[in-house]
mmCIF file of C-alpha atoms in Angstrom:
data_model
loop_
_atom_site.group_PDB
_atom_site.id
_atom_site.type_symbol
_atom_site.label_atom_id
_atom_site.label_comp_id
_atom_site.label_asym_id
_atom_site.label_seq_id
_atom_site.Cartn_x
_atom_site.Cartn_y
_atom_site.Cartn_z
ATOM 1 C CA MET A 1 -0.020 0.008 -0.017
ATOM 2 C CA ALA A 2 1.472 3.330 -0.970
ATOM 3 C CA ASN A 3 1.062 5.963 1.666
ATOM 4 C CA PRO A 4 1.842 9.655 1.700
ATOM 5 C CA ALA A 5 3.661 10.255 5.016
ATOM 6 C CA THR A 6 3.610 13.289 7.156
ATOM 7 C CA GLY A 7 6.244 14.877 9.343
ATOM 8 C CA GLY A 8 8.743 17.691 9.153
ATOM 9 C CA THR A 9 7.598 21.237 8.441
ATOM 10 C CA ASP A 10 5.302 20.528 5.465
ATOM 11 C CA ARG A 11 1.866 22.175 5.503
ATOM 12 C CA THR A 12 -0.907 19.639 5.128
ATOM 13 C CA ASN A 13 -4.499 20.277 4.044
ATOM 14 C CA ARG A 14 -6.313 16.996 3.539
ATOM 15 C CA GLY A 15 -9.259 16.945 1.217
ATOM 16 C CA ALA A 16 -8.140 20.226 -0.361
ATOM 17 C CA ASP A 17 -6.968 20.955 -3.917
ATOM 18 C CA GLY A 18 -5.606 24.439 -3.489
ATOM 19 C CA GLY A 19 -2.417 25.363 -5.312
ATOM 20 C CA ALA A 20 -2.331 22.276 -7.482
ATOM 21 C CA ASN A 21 -3.197 24.227 -10.643
ATOM 22 C CA ARG A 22 -0.948 27.251 -10.199
ATOM 23 C CA GLY A 23 0.732 28.520 -13.351
ATOM 24 C CA ALA A 24 -0.170 28.273 -16.986
ATOM 25 C CA GLU A 25 -0.437 24.703 -18.159
ATOM 26 C CA GLY A 26 0.248 23.126 -21.502
ATOM 27 C CA ASP A 27 -0.332 19.414 -22.077
ATOM 28 C CA ALA A 28 2.841 17.372 -22.575
ATOM 29 C CA GLU A 29 3.964 13.762 -22.775
ATOM 30 C CA GLY A 30 4.084 11.941 -19.424
ATOM 31 C CA GLY A 31 1.575 14.185 -17.782
ATOM 32 C CA ALA A 32 3.947 17.147 -17.385
ATOM 33 C CA ASP A 33 2.410 20.623 -17.756
ATOM 34 C CA GLN A 34 4.775 23.659 -17.596
ATOM 35 C CA GLY A 35 4.388 27.371 -17.425
ATOM 36 C CA ALA A 36 5.488 30.417 -15.361
ATOM 37 C CA GLY A 37 8.237 28.513 -13.516
ATOM 38 C CA VAL A 38 5.737 25.733 -12.627
ATOM 39 C CA THR A 39 5.803 22.023 -13.554
ATOM 40 C CA VAL A 40 2.706 19.937 -12.986
ATOM 41 C CA LEU A 41 2.984 16.111 -13.162
ATOM 42 C CA GLY A 42 -0.253 14.146 -13.236
ATOM 43 C CA LEU A 43 -1.653 11.165 -14.993
ATOM 44 C CA PRO A 44 0.156 10.892 -18.339
ATOM 45 C CA ARG A 45 -1.882 11.851 -21.444
ATOM 46 C CA ALA A 46 -1.600 8.306 -22.943
ATOM 47 C CA ASP A 47 -2.980 6.791 -19.749
ATOM 48 C CA ARG A 48 -5.794 9.399 -19.667
ATOM 49 C CA LEU A 49 -6.801 8.506 -23.248
ATOM 50 C CA LEU A 50 -6.504 4.733 -22.652
ATOM 51 C CA ILE A 51 -8.558 4.908 -19.486
ATOM 52 C CA GLY A 52 -11.048 7.533 -20.707
ATOM 53 C CA LEU A 53 -11.797 5.759 -23.977
ATOM 54 C CA GLY A 54 -10.894 2.186 -23.333
ATOM 55 C CA VAL A 55 -12.794 1.445 -20.092
ATOM 56 C CA PRO A 56 -16.214 2.751 -21.321
ATOM 57 C CA ALA A 57 -15.649 0.932 -24.615
ATOM 58 C CA ALA A 58 -14.942 -2.281 -22.683
ATOM 59 C CA GLY A 59 -18.079 -1.705 -20.683
ATOM 60 C CA LEU A 60 -20.121 -1.302 -23.904
ATOM 61 C CA LEU A 61 -18.584 -4.496 -25.316
ATOM 62 C CA ILE A 62 -19.460 -6.424 -22.121
ATOM 63 C CA GLY A 63 -22.967 -5.145 -22.328
ATOM 64 C CA LEU A 64 -23.337 -6.383 -25.918
ATOM 65 C CA LEU A 65 -21.821 -9.791 -25.330
ATOM 66 C CA LEU A 66 -23.356 -10.743 -21.982
ATOM 67 C CA PRO A 67 -27.000 -11.325 -23.061
ATOM 68 C CA PRO A 68 -26.216 -13.708 -25.949
ATOM 69 C CA LEU A 69 -23.625 -15.463 -23.783
ATOM 70 C CA ALA A 70 -26.146 -15.863 -20.999
ATOM 71 C CA ARG A 71 -28.783 -17.343 -23.404
ATOM 72 C CA TRP A 72 -26.152 -19.771 -24.720
ATOM 73 C CA LEU A 73 -25.314 -20.975 -21.142
ATOM 74 C CA VAL A 74 -29.056 -21.398 -20.330
ATOM 75 C CA ASP A 75 -29.592 -23.481 -23.457
ATOM 76 C CA LEU A 76 -26.827 -25.814 -22.458
ATOM 77 C CA ARG A 77 -29.042 -26.989 -19.595
ATOM 78 C CA ILE A 78 -26.032 -27.567 -17.264
ATOM 79 C CA PRO A 79 -25.966 -26.721 -13.561
ATOM 80 C CA LEU A 80 -25.194 -23.009 -13.124
ATOM 81 C CA PRO A 81 -24.552 -21.050 -9.958
ATOM 82 C CA PHE A 82 -26.996 -18.120 -9.687
ATOM 83 C CA ARG A 83 -28.949 -19.546 -12.670
ATOM 84 C CA PHE A 84 -31.740 -16.982 -12.143
ATOM 85 C CA VAL A 85 -29.207 -14.144 -12.709
ATOM 86 C CA VAL A 86 -27.910 -15.773 -15.901
ATOM 87 C CA ARG A 87 -31.473 -16.284 -17.097
ATOM 88 C CA GLY A 88 -32.331 -12.689 -16.354
ATOM 89 C CA LEU A 89 -29.343 -11.466 -18.401
ATOM 90 C CA GLY A 90 -30.340 -13.764 -21.203
ATOM 91 C CA SER A 91 -33.804 -12.281 -21.289
ATOM 92 C CA VAL A 92 -32.440 -8.854 -22.365
ATOM 93 C CA ASP A 93 -33.419 -8.850 -26.079
ATOM 94 C CA ARG A 94 -35.808 -5.937 -26.692
ATOM 95 C CA PRO A 95 -34.309 -2.671 -28.081
ATOM 96 C CA ALA A 96 -35.240 -0.705 -24.956
ATOM 97 C CA GLU A 97 -33.803 -3.387 -22.646
ATOM 98 C CA ILE A 98 -30.565 -3.592 -24.735
ATOM 99 C CA GLY A 99 -30.205 0.189 -24.623
ATOM 100 C CA VAL A 100 -30.653 0.287 -20.795
ATOM 101 C CA ASN A 101 -28.193 -2.609 -20.345
ATOM 102 C CA LEU A 102 -25.581 -0.828 -22.515
ATOM 103 C CA ALA A 103 -26.080 2.371 -20.608
ATOM 104 C CA ILE A 104 -25.495 0.676 -17.242
ATOM 105 C CA TRP A 105 -22.256 -0.842 -18.403
ATOM 106 C CA VAL A 106 -21.009 2.450 -19.893
ATOM 107 C CA VAL A 107 -21.863 4.244 -16.621
ATOM 108 C CA LEU A 108 -20.003 1.535 -14.703
ATOM 109 C CA GLY A 109 -17.022 2.169 -17.014
ATOM 110 C CA LEU A 110 -17.168 5.884 -16.369
ATOM 111 C CA MET A 111 -17.235 5.338 -12.641
ATOM 112 C CA VAL A 112 -13.999 3.349 -13.016
ATOM 113 C CA VAL A 113 -12.515 6.173 -15.072
ATOM 114 C CA ALA A 114 -13.484 8.706 -12.377
ATOM 115 C CA THR A 115 -11.921 6.584 -9.651
ATOM 116 C CA ALA A 116 -8.629 6.214 -11.506
ATOM 117 C CA VAL A 117 -8.397 9.954 -12.165
ATOM 118 C CA ARG A 118 -9.341 10.809 -8.557
ATOM 119 C CA GLU A 119 -6.649 8.446 -7.112
ATOM 120 C CA ALA A 120 -3.870 9.613 -9.403
ATOM 121 C CA LEU A 121 -1.191 11.648 -7.606
ATOM 122 C CA ARG A 122 -0.733 15.227 -8.959
ATOM 123 C CA VAL A 123 2.566 17.008 -8.203
ATOM 124 C CA THR A 124 3.110 20.731 -8.728
ATOM 125 C CA ILE A 125 6.753 21.699 -8.671
ATOM 126 C CA THR A 126 8.267 25.149 -8.275
ATOM 127 C CA ASP A 127 11.708 26.241 -7.238
ATOM 128 C CA ALA A 128 10.338 27.130 -3.758
ATOM 129 C CA GLU A 129 8.026 24.207 -2.959
ATOM 130 C CA LEU A 130 6.166 21.077 -3.872
ATOM 131 C CA HIS A 131 2.364 20.817 -3.864
ATOM 132 C CA LEU A 132 0.951 17.283 -4.006
ATOM 133 C CA THR A 133 -2.719 16.136 -4.144
ATOM 134 C CA GLY A 134 -3.964 12.598 -3.772
ATOM 135 C CA PRO A 135 -7.253 10.908 -2.934
ATOM 136 C CA GLY A 136 -8.571 12.910 0.058
ATOM 137 C CA TRP A 137 -5.404 14.695 0.932
ATOM 138 C CA ALA A 138 -3.130 17.548 -0.211
ATOM 139 C CA ARG A 139 0.284 18.666 0.963
ATOM 140 C CA THR A 140 2.723 21.513 0.427
ATOM 141 C CA ILE A 141 6.446 20.943 1.189
ATOM 142 C CA ALA A 142 9.009 23.694 1.194
ATOM 143 C CA ARG A 143 12.119 23.064 -0.961
ATOM 144 C CA ALA A 144 14.417 23.615 2.065
ATOM 145 C CA ASP A 145 12.759 20.648 3.785
ATOM 146 C CA VAL A 146 13.472 18.216 0.870
ATOM 147 C CA ALA A 147 16.623 16.121 1.248
ATOM 148 C CA ALA A 148 15.912 13.396 -1.352
ATOM 149 C CA VAL A 149 13.437 12.479 -4.084
ATOM 150 C CA PHE A 150 13.397 9.104 -5.747
ATOM 151 C CA LEU A 151 11.175 6.238 -6.895
ATOM 152 C CA ASP A 152 10.469 3.079 -4.801
ATOM 153 C CA GLY A 153 9.132 0.860 -7.489
ATOM 154 C CA ARG A 154 6.244 3.021 -8.921
ATOM 155 C CA ASP A 155 5.959 5.072 -5.757
ATOM 156 C CA LEU A 156 7.322 8.692 -5.568
ATOM 157 C CA VAL A 157 9.126 9.231 -2.282
ATOM 158 C CA VAL A 158 10.226 12.521 -0.742
ATOM 159 C CA LEU A 159 12.455 12.488 2.349
ATOM 160 C CA ASP A 160 13.187 15.366 4.661
ATOM 161 C CA GLN A 161 16.564 16.204 6.355
ATOM 162 C CA ALA A 162 15.934 13.538 9.064
ATOM 163 C CA SER A 163 15.055 10.981 6.414
ATOM 164 C CA ARG A 164 11.326 11.004 7.289
ATOM 165 C CA GLN A 165 8.988 10.095 4.491
ATOM 166 C CA LEU A 166 7.085 13.233 3.659
ATOM 167 C CA VAL A 167 5.491 11.515 0.695
ATOM 168 C CA HIS A 168 5.262 7.853 -0.397
ATOM 169 C CA HIS A 169 2.638 7.490 -3.063
ATOM 170 C CA ARG A 170 2.261 5.860 -6.519
ATOM 171 C CA HIS A 171 2.815 8.152 -9.446
ATOM 172 C CA GLU A 172 2.167 7.065 -13.075
ATOM 173 C CA ALA A 173 4.562 9.386 -14.911
ATOM 174 C CA PRO A 174 7.677 7.788 -16.405
ATOM 175 C CA GLU A 175 10.823 7.970 -14.269
ATOM 176 C CA ARG A 176 12.686 10.105 -16.841
ATOM 177 C CA ARG A 177 9.868 12.643 -16.776
ATOM 178 C CA LEU A 178 9.816 12.828 -13.004
ATOM 179 C CA ALA A 179 13.675 13.031 -12.834
ATOM 180 C CA ALA A 180 13.811 15.792 -15.439
ATOM 181 C CA ALA A 181 11.078 17.833 -13.670
ATOM 182 C CA PHE A 182 12.670 17.674 -10.251
ATOM 183 C CA ASP A 183 16.131 18.305 -11.579
ATOM 184 C CA ALA A 184 14.894 21.395 -13.523
ATOM 185 C CA HIS A 185 13.733 22.940 -10.258
ATOM 186 C CA GLY A 186 16.835 22.074 -8.219
ATOM 187 C CA TYR A 187 15.549 19.167 -6.174
ATOM 188 C CA PRO A 188 17.894 16.299 -5.238
ATOM 189 C CA TRP A 189 16.610 13.505 -7.464
ATOM 190 C CA LEU A 190 18.274 10.260 -6.696
ATOM 191 C CA ALA A 191 18.421 6.995 -8.658
ATOM 192 C CA ALA A 192 17.532 4.915 -5.628
ATOM 193 C CA ASP A 193 16.684 5.066 -1.911
ATOM 194 C CA PRO A 194 19.885 6.065 -0.117
ATOM 195 C CA HIS A 195 18.719 4.263 2.963
ATOM 196 C CA ALA A 196 17.565 1.015 1.288
ATOM 197 C CA GLY A 197 20.299 -1.040 2.916
ATOM 198 C CA ARG A 198 19.203 0.003 6.441
ATOM 199 C CA TYR A 199 15.708 -1.438 6.382
ATOM 200 C CA ARG A 200 15.112 -4.587 8.428
ATOM 201 C CA PRO A 201 12.020 -6.825 8.338
ATOM 202 C CA TRP A 202 9.577 -6.237 11.184
ATOM 203 C CA VAL A 203 8.313 -9.103 13.258
ATOM 204 C CA PRO A 204 6.066 -8.751 16.264
ATOM 205 C CA ASP A 205 8.002 -7.689 19.401
ATOM 206 C CA THR A 206 11.213 -6.947 17.636
ATOM 207 C CA PRO A 207 13.785 -6.617 20.454
ATOM 208 C CA ASP A 208 15.684 -3.769 18.719
ATOM 209 C CA LEU A 209 12.533 -1.508 18.750
ATOM 210 C CA PRO A 210 10.939 0.162 21.768
ATOM 211 C CA PRO A 211 7.629 -1.462 22.912
ATOM 212 C CA THR A 212 5.667 1.615 21.791
ATOM 213 C CA VAL A 213 6.954 1.268 18.225
ATOM 214 C CA ASN A 214 6.192 -2.480 18.178
ATOM 215 C CA ALA A 215 2.663 -1.675 19.354
ATOM 216 C CA VAL A 216 2.068 0.887 16.521
ATOM 217 C CA LEU A 217 3.538 -1.399 13.906
ATOM 218 C CA ARG A 218 1.289 -4.258 15.157
ATOM 219 C CA ALA A 219 -1.742 -1.986 14.734
ATOM 220 C CA ARG A 220 -0.493 -0.933 11.371
ATOM 221 C CA GLN A 221 -0.061 -4.467 10.207
ATOM 222 C CA THR A 222 -3.738 -5.087 10.985
ATOM 223 C CA VAL A 223 -4.751 -1.939 9.023
ATOM 224 C CA LEU A 224 -2.706 -2.982 5.989
ATOM 225 C CA ARG A 225 -4.843 -6.053 5.562
ATOM 226 C CA ARG A 226 -7.835 -3.747 4.854
ATOM 227 C CA ARG A 227 -8.564 -1.998 1.569
ATOM 228 C CA GLY A 228 -9.872 1.443 0.637
ATOM 229 C CA ASP A 229 -9.180 5.059 1.315
ATOM 230 C CA ALA A 230 -10.023 4.766 5.066
ATOM 231 C CA ALA A 231 -7.453 2.046 5.461
ATOM 232 C CA SER A 232 -4.805 4.144 3.586
ATOM 233 C CA ARG A 233 -5.448 7.079 5.886
ATOM 234 C CA ASP A 234 -5.198 4.928 8.964
ATOM 235 C CA ALA A 235 -1.893 3.405 7.738
ATOM 236 C CA ARG A 236 -0.585 6.833 6.966
ATOM 237 C CA ASP A 237 -1.520 8.150 10.441
ATOM 238 C CA LEU A 238 0.185 5.146 12.094
ATOM 239 C CA LEU A 239 3.300 5.805 9.995
ATOM 240 C CA ASP A 240 3.239 9.385 11.355
ATOM 241 C CA GLN A 241 3.253 7.957 14.829
ATOM 242 C CA VAL A 242 6.218 5.676 14.068
ATOM 243 C CA GLN A 243 8.204 8.629 12.680
ATOM 244 C CA GLN A 244 7.376 10.730 15.688
ATOM 245 C CA LEU A 245 9.018 7.957 17.754
ATOM 246 C CA GLY A 246 12.287 8.157 15.645
ATOM 247 C CA PHE A 247 11.706 5.360 13.108
ATOM 248 C CA THR A 248 10.209 4.938 9.736
ATOM 249 C CA VAL A 249 8.786 2.034 7.760
ATOM 250 C CA ARG A 250 8.235 0.927 4.226
ATOM 251 C CA ASP A 251 5.960 -1.821 2.823
ATOM 252 C CA ASP A 252 6.435 -4.480 0.307
ATOM 253 C CA SER A 253 4.824 -7.823 -0.522
ATOM 254 C CA THR A 254 6.523 -9.465 2.379
ATOM 255 C CA GLY A 255 5.368 -7.020 5.036
ATOM 256 C CA GLN A 256 6.700 -4.018 6.901
ATOM 257 C CA HIS A 257 10.346 -3.051 7.019
ATOM 258 C CA TRP A 258 11.756 -0.538 9.459
ATOM 259 C CA ARG A 259 14.820 1.673 10.112
ATOM 260 C CA SER A 260 15.803 4.447 12.432
ATOM 261 C CA LEU A 261 15.682 8.076 11.320
ATOM 262 C CA ASP A 262 18.795 10.113 10.799
ATOM 263 C CA PRO A 263 19.753 12.371 13.769
ATOM 264 C CA HIS A 264 18.881 16.038 13.210
#
C-alpha cells in the first residue's frame, strides 16, 4: 500500500486541492504541464486516453456480449450457480432493454475512469515548494525541507533532512519525466533510496525496537490487511506515529520493514 507520509515542516491540508493548478499549463507527454516556472505532473496523457476511452468501450462490449452469452449458457441445460441471474441477463433482447443494459455498463466504466483519475497523484513543482494532491489529501512541502526524491518501485518518495518520508505514493509518470522535472527545479533527485540497505524486516515484538513502536507497527499491520481510502489514511496516520518515535517504515509484498531516522 502506498502511503503519503507526514512529518517535518510541510503544510498539510487534507481533502483540499488548492495550489495544485498554479501557473499556466500546456499538455505534454508523461503528464507534465509547464508554465510560469511551474511544472505539473499528473496522470500521463496516454494513460488518460487509454482509461477515458478504453474502459467505457470495454463496458459497452461487455454489455453487448453478456446477453447472448447468458442465453447460450441457459440453453446448455447444465448446472449453473445463480442460474436466475444468468436467465435474467439472457432475457435482455428488446431494443429498450438492450439500450438500458448498455447504458448501465457504460456508466460503470465511467465510474472506473473517475476513480482512476481521482486516485492519481498530482505533483506541482516550483523552485520554492512542492504541492501534492492525492485521494482525500493535499500537501505543500518547502524546498528547504526536501533532502531526497526518488522512486520506490512506482511510488514517488520525498524525504526530509531527518530521512522522514514526507510522501510515499504511487505516481504514473515515467521515471525520466519525473527526474527531469525535479532536476529542472533544483531538487535532489536520486536513482534509488539512499537508505535502502538500512531497512530490516519487522516481526512482532522486535527486540531492537521500543515497545511503543512495536505496538504501533502491530496495529498498522492489521490496518494494511484492509482496503480502501480509510485504510490508507489509517496506515498513513500510524506511519506518522512511528516517525514521531524516531523510526520509519516501508511496505512491500513480504510485510513492513523498519529503520531508524537520521539524527537532526
